[in-house]
Amino acid sequence: MTRTYSVGDLVRLKSGGPTMTVERVDDDGMVQCLWFPTPGKPPSSRSFSFGVLEPATGKGVRPNAIRFR
């Protein structure tokens, strides 16, 4: 089954790491992701190949952990 991602989906690297939010999906298979490595600090952003990502599910996924004021 081929998985596609949409803006706002929560993903994680297959090798582990933080929960990231999909910002953009490019036609060439690259997925731009955003995450907060340290609370209170600016977010990090990077493009990843589609094949290295998986849906972020289960323990530790907190989609409402960041609140904007």
CSV table of C-alpha atoms in Angstrom, one decimal:
chain,number,residue,atom,x,y,z
A,1,MET,CA,0.0,0.0,0.0
A,2,THR,CA,1.3,3.4,-0.9
A,3,ARG,CA,1.0,6.1,1.7
A,4,THR,CA,0.6,9.7,0.9
A,5,TYR,CA,1.0,12.6,3.3
A,6,SER,CA,-1.0,15.8,3.6
A,7,VAL,CA,-0.2,19.1,5.1
A,8,GLY,CA,-0.8,18.8,8.9
A,9,ASP,CA,-0.1,15.1,9.1
A,10,LEU,CA,2.1,13.9,12.0
A,11,VAL,CA,5.1,11.9,10.9
A,12,ARG,CA,8.3,10.6,12.3
A,13,LEU,CA,11.5,9.3,10.8
A,14,LYS,CA,11.5,5.5,10.4
A,15,SER,CA,14.8,5.5,12.4
A,16,GLY,CA,13.1,7.4,15.3
A,17,GLY,CA,13.2,11.0,16.4
A,18,PRO,CA,10.6,13.7,17.2
A,19,THR,CA,7.1,13.9,16.0
A,20,MET,CA,7.0,16.3,13.0
A,21,THR,CA,4.2,18.1,11.2
A,22,VAL,CA,4.1,18.0,7.4
A,23,GLU,CA,4.3,21.5,6.0
A,24,ARG,CA,4.5,20.8,2.3
A,25,VAL,CA,4.6,17.8,0.0
A,26,ASP,CA,6.5,18.3,-3.3
A,27,ASP,CA,5.9,16.5,-6.6
A,28,ASP,CA,9.4,15.1,-6.5
A,29,GLY,CA,8.7,13.0,-3.4
A,30,MET,CA,10.2,15.4,-0.8
A,31,VAL,CA,8.2,16.2,2.3
A,32,GLN,CA,8.9,19.4,4.2
A,33,CYS,CA,8.5,18.9,7.9
A,34,LEU,CA,8.4,21.2,11.0
A,35,TRP,CA,9.2,20.3,14.6
A,36,PHE,CA,10.0,21.9,17.9
A,37,PRO,CA,13.3,20.4,19.2
A,38,THR,CA,13.3,22.5,22.4
A,39,PRO,CA,10.2,24.0,24.1
A,40,GLY,CA,10.2,27.8,23.8
A,41,LYS,CA,12.7,27.8,21.0
A,42,PRO,CA,12.1,28.5,17.3
A,43,PRO,CA,10.9,25.4,15.2
A,44,SER,CA,13.2,23.5,13.0
A,45,SER,CA,12.3,22.7,9.4
A,46,ARG,CA,13.8,20.3,6.8
A,47,SER,CA,12.8,18.3,3.7
A,48,PHE,CA,12.9,14.5,3.9
A,49,SER,CA,12.6,11.9,1.3
A,50,PHE,CA,9.1,10.3,1.4
A,51,GLY,CA,10.6,6.8,1.9
A,52,VAL,CA,12.3,7.7,5.3
A,53,LEU,CA,9.0,8.8,7.0
A,54,GLU,CA,6.2,6.9,8.6
A,55,PRO,CA,3.0,8.1,10.3
A,56,ALA,CA,3.5,9.1,13.9
A,57,THR,CA,1.2,7.1,16.1
A,58,GLY,CA,1.1,5.6,19.5
A,59,LYS,CA,2.8,6.6,22.7
A,60,GLY,CA,4.5,9.9,22.8
A,61,VAL,CA,2.5,11.5,20.0
A,62,ARG,CA,1.0,14.7,21.4
A,63,PRO,CA,-0.6,16.7,18.6
A,64,ASN,CA,-1.9,19.4,21.0
A,65,ALA,CA,1.3,19.9,23.0
A,66,ILE,CA,2.2,23.2,21.5
A,67,ARG,CA,-0.2,26.1,22.1
A,68,PHE,CA,0.3,29.4,20.2
A,69,ARG,CA,-0.7,32.6,22.0
